[in-house]
Amino acid sequence: MTVLGIESSCDETSVAVIKNGELTSNLISSQLFHNKFGGVVPELSSRAHIQKIVPLLKQSIEESSISKEEIDCICATAGPGLIGALLVGFTFGKGLAVSLNKPFIPVNHIEGHLFSGFLSKEKPEYPFLSLVVSGGHTILFYVKSPVELIKLGSTVDDAAGEAFDKVSKMLGFGYPGGPKIQKHAELGDANKILFPVADLKKPFHFSFSGLKTAVLRYIQSKGSDVTEISEDEKNDIAASFQYAVIKALIIETGKAAKEFPVKSLVLAGGVAANSVLRNSFIELGNKLNIKTVIPAFQFCGDNAAMIAYRGYTLFNEGLSFPIDYKPYAGFKSEYLSF
Ligand code: KG4
Ligand code: ZN
């Protein structure tokens, strides 16, 4: 069984091959040129995907020592994401599937992250909790089977990654903010400033907008411009902000783990690359005596391996999709039960 995965929802073009359950290729081309704009420029993203998709497919097939005729099923991200960017990988995958007369599986990007724990050596066991923390989403899922997902809660405003990106911008560190905040936080004191951690009435929900405003007010209280703040103080702000985000994520995951009988805790999405969050998540699992699964760094950010894997689980469930299935920009999932 050979599965091809294609991801193009935002600023990474990625192609992956899973052959007989083994990942044989996971090529990721990141569009670093967006950094100078301080965020992703949708039209430029679509154009870059068009340039990269064919060379990546060729390389991925070569690396996997297969011919394209040997591909049994083609999976591509259907959404959520930038619609122009999604259309590139999605229509390319669909065209390839039609030309090879093979099934085409549209994959939800968030579900890709959600199941990325299965790309680890140590696999999650059902039922499990999966905390997906990315640039656009922060969602806590209770997963009973590949097709039974229960959304326990999500952010009511900014996503965790979005908060990292915005605070990084405020501090003049640039884009993407997550890795930059983490680097500065390593040099700062997380206990220096007590930023608020939202405690919402709705269980398992998150809010990072108040925290973001608190950081802004703190910066403003120190002078008229961020350049007036010393590097040491910026590092303390980064560390204290990071601490508050992680605290919120860990508290709600801990609450859910106590309420739902789970065998594993999974952390996924771009923010899962954060080393302090990874360590806090493992600590939580140890405390509750539940196995934790956190994908390797290459599977945290956007990648096609998770898309191929998720598509493969749907294919294994015997599911098929109409060829006129359309990509979508917002969040939706066929497998959610509330
Ligand atoms: O999953 P992802 O690659 O793309 C989306 O689906 O959104 O997540 C990207 C997000 C960005 O907001 C980025 O700042 C954040 O993940 N991120 C991090 C780290 N590395 C990436 N956030 C915190 N710490 C990191 N080390
Ligand atoms: Zn993502």
Short mmCIF file of C-alpha atoms and ligand atoms in Angstrom, two decimals:
data_model
loop_
_atom_site.label_atom_id
_atom_site.label_comp_id
_atom_site.label_asym_id
_atom_site.label_seq_id
_atom_site.Cartn_x
_atom_site.Cartn_y
_atom_site.Cartn_z
CA MET A 1 0.00 0.00 0.00
CA THR A 2 1.57 3.31 -1.09
CA VAL A 3 -0.02 6.59 -0.01
CA LEU A 4 0.89 10.03 -1.32
CA GLY A 5 0.21 13.10 0.84
CA ILE A 6 0.15 16.73 -0.29
CA GLU A 7 -0.01 19.79 2.00
CA SER A 8 -0.35 23.40 0.78
CA SER A 9 -2.70 25.12 3.24
CA CYS A 10 -0.44 28.03 4.20
CA ASP A 11 3.27 28.72 3.77
CA GLU A 12 4.68 25.19 3.50
CA THR A 13 4.56 23.09 0.34
CA SER A 14 5.00 19.50 1.37
CA VAL A 15 4.83 16.08 -0.30
CA ALA A 16 5.15 12.77 1.54
CA VAL A 17 4.97 9.07 0.77
CA ILE A 18 3.97 6.32 3.19
CA LYS A 19 4.86 2.89 1.79
CA ASN A 20 3.58 -0.18 3.62
CA GLY A 21 3.13 1.86 6.79
CA GLU A 22 6.68 3.32 6.63
CA LEU A 23 7.26 7.00 5.91
CA THR A 24 9.71 6.95 2.99
CA SER A 25 9.70 10.67 2.22
CA ASN A 26 8.47 13.90 3.84
CA LEU A 27 9.72 16.89 1.89
CA ILE A 28 8.88 20.35 3.22
CA SER A 29 9.59 23.59 1.41
CA SER A 30 9.01 26.59 3.70
CA GLN A 31 8.24 29.98 2.17
CA LEU A 32 10.68 32.01 4.25
CA PHE A 33 10.24 35.10 2.03
CA HIS A 34 7.03 35.99 3.96
CA ASN A 35 9.14 36.85 7.03
CA LYS A 36 10.03 40.27 5.65
CA PHE A 37 6.31 41.11 5.38
CA GLY A 38 5.66 40.14 9.01
CA GLY A 39 3.10 37.50 8.00
CA VAL A 40 1.94 35.29 5.14
CA VAL A 41 0.93 37.09 1.90
CA PRO A 42 -1.77 34.80 0.41
CA GLU A 43 -1.19 35.49 -3.29
CA LEU A 44 2.58 35.03 -3.00
CA SER A 45 1.97 31.82 -1.10
CA SER A 46 -0.22 30.37 -3.90
CA ARG A 47 2.40 31.23 -6.52
CA ALA A 48 5.21 29.63 -4.54
CA HIS A 49 3.16 26.42 -4.08
CA ILE A 50 2.69 26.26 -7.89
CA GLN A 51 6.46 26.50 -8.40
CA LYS A 52 7.33 23.86 -5.81
CA ILE A 53 4.68 21.18 -6.13
CA VAL A 54 5.97 19.34 -9.23
CA PRO A 55 9.68 19.24 -8.23
CA LEU A 56 8.69 18.06 -4.73
CA LEU A 57 6.48 15.28 -6.13
CA LYS A 58 9.31 14.10 -8.42
CA GLN A 59 11.84 14.16 -5.57
CA SER A 60 9.48 12.41 -3.17
CA ILE A 61 8.78 9.60 -5.65
CA GLU A 62 12.50 9.22 -6.34
CA GLU A 63 13.38 9.16 -2.65
CA SER A 64 10.74 6.48 -2.06
CA SER A 65 12.04 4.35 -4.97
CA ILE A 66 8.60 4.07 -6.55
CA SER A 67 7.00 5.05 -9.84
CA LYS A 68 3.90 7.23 -9.72
CA GLU A 69 1.86 4.31 -11.09
CA GLU A 70 2.60 2.45 -7.84
CA ILE A 71 0.73 5.04 -5.75
CA ASP A 72 -2.49 3.46 -4.42
CA CYS A 73 -4.17 6.53 -2.98
CA ILE A 74 -3.63 10.29 -3.09
CA CYS A 75 -4.44 12.53 -0.11
CA ALA A 76 -4.37 16.32 -0.09
CA THR A 77 -5.29 19.01 2.43
CA ALA A 78 -8.81 20.28 1.74
CA GLY A 79 -8.89 22.94 4.48
CA PRO A 80 -8.86 24.95 6.63
CA GLY A 81 -6.30 27.37 5.26
CA LEU A 82 -5.74 30.03 2.62
CA ILE A 83 -8.12 29.11 -0.17
CA GLY A 84 -5.73 30.04 -3.01
CA ALA A 85 -2.92 28.04 -1.41
CA LEU A 86 -5.19 25.05 -0.71
CA LEU A 87 -6.43 25.02 -4.30
CA VAL A 88 -2.90 24.41 -5.60
CA GLY A 89 -2.18 21.19 -3.71
CA PHE A 90 -5.80 20.04 -3.75
CA THR A 91 -6.43 20.37 -7.49
CA PHE A 92 -2.97 19.02 -8.26
CA GLY A 93 -3.66 15.94 -6.11
CA LYS A 94 -7.11 15.50 -7.60
CA GLY A 95 -5.74 15.78 -11.16
CA LEU A 96 -3.05 13.23 -10.39
CA ALA A 97 -5.62 10.86 -8.89
CA VAL A 98 -7.86 11.13 -11.95
CA SER A 99 -4.94 10.66 -14.37
CA LEU A 100 -3.72 7.57 -12.47
CA ASN A 101 -7.27 6.31 -11.87
CA LYS A 102 -6.64 6.09 -8.11
CA PRO A 103 -8.80 7.18 -5.14
CA PHE A 104 -8.48 10.76 -3.93
CA ILE A 105 -8.89 11.50 -0.20
CA PRO A 106 -9.50 15.11 0.94
CA VAL A 107 -7.92 15.61 4.38
CA ASN A 108 -8.77 18.16 7.04
CA HIS A 109 -5.54 19.92 8.07
CA ILE A 110 -6.47 20.02 11.77
CA GLU A 111 -7.26 16.31 11.68
CA GLY A 112 -3.82 15.85 10.12
CA HIS A 113 -2.23 17.55 13.15
CA LEU A 114 -4.57 15.69 15.50
CA PHE A 115 -3.39 12.28 14.22
CA SER A 116 0.29 13.30 13.82
CA GLY A 117 1.05 11.46 17.07
CA PHE A 118 0.85 8.23 15.05
CA LEU A 119 4.00 9.29 13.18
CA SER A 120 5.93 8.81 16.46
CA LYS A 121 7.59 5.54 17.44
CA GLU A 122 5.40 5.42 20.55
CA LYS A 123 1.83 5.50 19.16
CA PRO A 124 -1.23 6.98 20.93
CA GLU A 125 -3.83 4.52 22.20
CA TYR A 126 -7.59 5.09 21.89
CA PRO A 127 -9.31 6.84 23.51
CA PHE A 128 -6.92 9.77 23.70
CA LEU A 129 -6.93 13.52 24.20
CA SER A 130 -5.26 15.57 21.49
CA LEU A 131 -4.37 19.19 22.05
CA VAL A 132 -3.85 20.83 18.66
CA VAL A 133 -2.00 24.11 19.01
CA SER A 134 -1.20 25.81 15.73
CA GLY A 135 -1.05 29.28 14.21
CA GLY A 136 -4.75 29.35 13.40
CA HIS A 137 -6.32 26.93 15.89
CA THR A 138 -6.21 25.82 19.51
CA ILE A 139 -8.54 22.86 19.98
CA LEU A 140 -8.78 20.12 22.56
CA PHE A 141 -10.21 16.86 21.13
CA TYR A 142 -11.37 13.66 22.78
CA VAL A 143 -10.70 10.95 20.20
CA LYS A 144 -12.53 7.64 20.51
CA SER A 145 -11.64 6.16 17.11
CA PRO A 146 -10.33 7.41 13.73
CA VAL A 147 -13.82 8.65 12.89
CA GLU A 148 -15.19 9.65 16.31
CA LEU A 149 -13.80 13.01 17.34
CA ILE A 150 -15.32 15.06 20.11
CA LYS A 151 -14.33 18.71 20.27
CA LEU A 152 -14.13 19.51 23.98
CA GLY A 153 -13.08 23.11 23.65
CA SER A 154 -11.16 25.66 21.65
CA THR A 155 -9.95 29.21 21.84
CA VAL A 156 -12.64 31.86 22.01
CA ASP A 157 -10.34 34.43 20.37
CA ASP A 158 -6.69 34.15 19.28
CA ALA A 159 -5.00 30.82 18.67
CA ALA A 160 -1.94 30.10 20.84
CA GLY A 161 0.43 30.35 17.85
CA GLU A 162 -1.22 33.58 16.76
CA ALA A 163 -0.62 35.03 20.24
CA PHE A 164 3.07 34.03 20.00
CA ASP A 165 3.29 35.71 16.58
CA LYS A 166 1.58 38.92 17.73
CA VAL A 167 3.61 39.29 20.94
CA SER A 168 6.80 38.63 18.97
CA LYS A 169 5.85 41.47 16.64
CA MET A 170 5.17 43.77 19.63
CA LEU A 171 8.61 42.99 21.02
CA GLY A 172 10.24 43.61 17.64
CA PHE A 173 11.45 39.99 17.28
CA GLY A 174 9.73 39.39 13.92
CA TYR A 175 7.85 36.54 12.25
CA PRO A 176 7.23 33.65 12.83
CA GLY A 177 7.01 34.51 16.50
CA GLY A 178 6.95 31.10 18.22
CA PRO A 179 10.59 30.10 17.79
CA LYS A 180 11.75 33.70 18.40
CA ILE A 181 9.80 34.06 21.66
CA GLN A 182 11.13 30.68 22.80
CA LYS A 183 14.74 31.72 22.11
CA HIS A 184 14.38 34.99 24.02
CA ALA A 185 12.40 33.28 26.81
CA GLU A 186 15.37 30.96 27.42
CA LEU A 187 17.35 34.04 28.47
CA GLY A 188 14.58 35.57 30.59
CA ASP A 189 12.85 35.03 33.92
CA ALA A 190 9.34 33.53 33.58
CA ASN A 191 8.41 34.62 37.13
CA LYS A 192 9.32 38.27 36.59
CA ILE A 193 5.93 39.48 35.35
CA LEU A 194 2.61 37.96 36.36
CA PHE A 195 0.54 37.99 33.16
CA PRO A 196 -3.12 36.89 33.40
CA VAL A 197 -4.17 33.34 32.61
CA ALA A 198 -7.80 33.35 31.48
CA ASP A 199 -10.10 31.11 33.49
CA LEU A 200 -13.23 30.83 31.35
CA LYS A 201 -16.65 29.68 32.51
CA LYS A 202 -16.68 27.16 29.63
CA PRO A 203 -14.47 24.20 30.55
CA PHE A 204 -11.63 23.22 28.19
CA HIS A 205 -11.76 26.56 26.37
CA PHE A 206 -8.92 29.06 25.99
CA SER A 207 -8.54 32.80 25.54
CA PHE A 208 -5.28 34.56 24.70
CA SER A 209 -6.55 37.97 23.67
CA GLY A 210 -6.52 39.42 27.22
CA LEU A 211 -2.99 38.12 27.73
CA LYS A 212 -1.88 39.75 24.47
CA THR A 213 -3.40 43.08 25.59
CA ALA A 214 -1.73 42.75 29.01
CA VAL A 215 1.65 42.35 27.28
CA LEU A 216 0.92 45.41 25.12
CA ARG A 217 -0.07 47.49 28.18
CA TYR A 218 3.08 46.35 29.99
CA ILE A 219 5.26 47.38 27.03
CA GLN A 220 3.47 50.74 26.83
CA SER A 221 3.96 51.31 30.57
CA LYS A 222 7.73 51.02 30.08
CA GLY A 223 8.08 53.79 27.51
CA SER A 224 6.66 55.20 24.34
CA ASP A 225 8.37 52.64 22.13
CA VAL A 226 9.54 49.04 22.39
CA THR A 227 13.07 50.12 21.41
CA GLU A 228 13.29 51.87 24.80
CA ILE A 229 13.05 48.50 26.57
CA SER A 230 16.30 46.68 27.38
CA GLU A 231 17.06 43.25 25.89
CA ASP A 232 16.97 41.72 29.39
CA GLU A 233 13.50 43.08 30.03
CA LYS A 234 12.26 41.91 26.62
CA ASN A 235 13.54 38.44 27.47
CA ASP A 236 11.62 38.55 30.78
CA ILE A 237 8.44 39.62 28.94
CA ALA A 238 8.88 36.77 26.43
CA ALA A 239 9.46 34.22 29.21
CA SER A 240 6.53 35.45 31.34
CA PHE A 241 4.19 35.53 28.33
CA GLN A 242 5.24 32.02 27.25
CA TYR A 243 4.70 30.78 30.81
CA ALA A 244 1.13 32.16 30.85
CA VAL A 245 0.20 30.55 27.50
CA ILE A 246 1.60 27.17 28.55
CA LYS A 247 -0.09 27.36 31.94
CA ALA A 248 -3.50 27.84 30.28
CA LEU A 249 -2.90 24.93 27.88
CA ILE A 250 -1.76 22.58 30.66
CA ILE A 251 -4.56 23.50 33.11
CA GLU A 252 -7.35 22.79 30.59
CA THR A 253 -5.72 19.59 29.28
CA GLY A 254 -5.30 18.41 32.88
CA LYS A 255 -8.98 19.11 33.64
CA ALA A 256 -10.07 17.15 30.56
CA ALA A 257 -7.76 14.24 31.37
CA LYS A 258 -9.38 13.96 34.79
CA GLU A 259 -12.89 14.04 33.37
CA PHE A 260 -12.43 11.69 30.39
CA PRO A 261 -11.01 8.19 30.59
CA VAL A 262 -8.02 8.35 28.26
CA LYS A 263 -5.07 6.10 27.54
CA SER A 264 -2.87 8.77 25.95
CA LEU A 265 -2.33 12.51 25.80
CA VAL A 266 -1.22 13.88 22.43
CA LEU A 267 0.26 17.31 21.79
CA ALA A 268 0.28 18.47 18.16
CA GLY A 269 0.57 21.48 15.84
CA GLY A 270 3.24 24.08 15.24
CA VAL A 271 3.30 25.31 18.87
CA ALA A 272 4.03 21.72 19.98
CA ALA A 273 7.59 22.45 18.81
CA ASN A 274 7.97 24.65 21.91
CA SER A 275 10.37 22.86 24.25
CA VAL A 276 8.91 24.31 27.48
CA LEU A 277 5.41 23.23 26.41
CA ARG A 278 6.71 19.76 25.48
CA ASN A 279 8.32 19.35 28.90
CA SER A 280 5.23 20.66 30.74
CA PHE A 281 3.04 18.23 28.78
CA ILE A 282 5.26 15.27 29.67
CA GLU A 283 5.21 16.39 33.33
CA LEU A 284 1.39 16.48 33.21
CA GLY A 285 1.26 12.96 31.77
CA ASN A 286 3.65 11.69 34.45
CA LYS A 287 1.60 13.32 37.18
CA LEU A 288 -1.63 11.74 35.90
CA ASN A 289 0.09 8.49 34.96
CA ILE A 290 -1.06 8.73 31.33
CA LYS A 291 1.21 8.06 28.35
CA THR A 292 2.14 11.24 26.49
CA VAL A 293 2.86 11.32 22.76
CA ILE A 294 4.49 14.35 21.16
CA PRO A 295 5.51 14.14 17.50
CA ALA A 296 9.12 14.81 16.45
CA PHE A 297 9.77 18.45 15.44
CA GLN A 298 9.42 17.75 11.68
CA PHE A 299 5.83 16.57 12.30
CA CYS A 300 4.75 19.54 14.49
CA GLY A 301 4.78 22.27 11.85
CA ASP A 302 2.88 21.80 8.61
CA ASN A 303 3.91 18.64 6.77
CA ALA A 304 2.45 16.19 4.26
CA ALA A 305 3.34 13.09 6.31
CA MET A 306 0.45 13.84 8.68
CA ILE A 307 -1.87 14.41 5.70
CA ALA A 308 -0.85 11.09 4.13
CA TYR A 309 -1.30 9.33 7.48
CA ARG A 310 -4.75 10.83 8.15
CA GLY A 311 -5.86 10.08 4.58
CA TYR A 312 -4.63 6.52 5.00
CA THR A 313 -6.75 6.03 8.15
CA LEU A 314 -9.84 7.25 6.27
CA PHE A 315 -9.04 5.00 3.30
CA ASN A 316 -8.68 2.08 5.73
CA GLU A 317 -12.11 2.89 7.14
CA GLY A 318 -13.43 2.20 3.63
CA LEU A 319 -14.40 5.81 3.03
CA SER A 320 -14.52 7.34 -0.43
CA PHE A 321 -15.17 10.91 -1.53
CA PRO A 322 -16.87 12.47 -4.55
CA ILE A 323 -14.46 13.88 -7.10
CA ASP A 324 -16.27 17.26 -6.95
CA TYR A 325 -15.42 17.60 -3.21
CA LYS A 326 -14.40 21.24 -2.69
CA PRO A 327 -11.63 22.74 -0.57
CA TYR A 328 -12.70 25.08 2.26
CA ALA A 329 -11.08 27.96 4.15
CA GLY A 330 -12.80 27.58 7.56
CA PHE A 331 -12.85 24.75 10.08
CA LYS A 332 -15.19 21.82 9.44
CA SER A 333 -14.94 18.09 10.01
CA GLU A 334 -17.14 15.19 8.95
CA TYR A 335 -16.14 13.14 12.00
CA LEU A 336 -17.03 15.51 14.79
CA SER A 337 -19.70 14.64 17.30
CA PHE A 338 -20.25 17.24 19.97
O1 KG4 B 1 0.79 24.16 12.66
P1 KG4 B 1 1.53 25.30 12.10
O2 KG4 B 1 2.86 25.04 11.46
O3 KG4 B 1 0.67 26.08 11.07
C1 KG4 B 1 -0.71 26.22 11.21
O4 KG4 B 1 -1.43 25.24 10.89
O5 KG4 B 1 -1.12 27.29 11.71
O6 KG4 B 1 1.73 26.34 13.30
C2 KG4 B 1 2.41 27.54 13.12
C3 KG4 B 1 2.48 28.26 14.44
C4 KG4 B 1 3.00 29.68 14.32
O7 KG4 B 1 2.11 30.55 14.99
C5 KG4 B 1 4.34 29.61 15.02
O8 KG4 B 1 4.71 30.84 15.65
C6 KG4 B 1 4.10 28.53 16.04
O9 KG4 B 1 3.35 27.57 15.35
N1 KG4 B 1 5.36 27.94 16.54
C7 KG4 B 1 5.76 28.00 17.82
C8 KG4 B 1 7.06 27.41 17.87
N2 KG4 B 1 7.38 26.99 16.61
C9 KG4 B 1 6.33 27.32 15.80
N3 KG4 B 1 5.17 28.51 18.92
C10 KG4 B 1 5.83 28.45 20.08
N4 KG4 B 1 7.07 27.92 20.21
C11 KG4 B 1 7.72 27.39 19.14
N5 KG4 B 1 8.94 26.86 19.28
ZN ZN B 2 -0.91 23.47 10.68
#
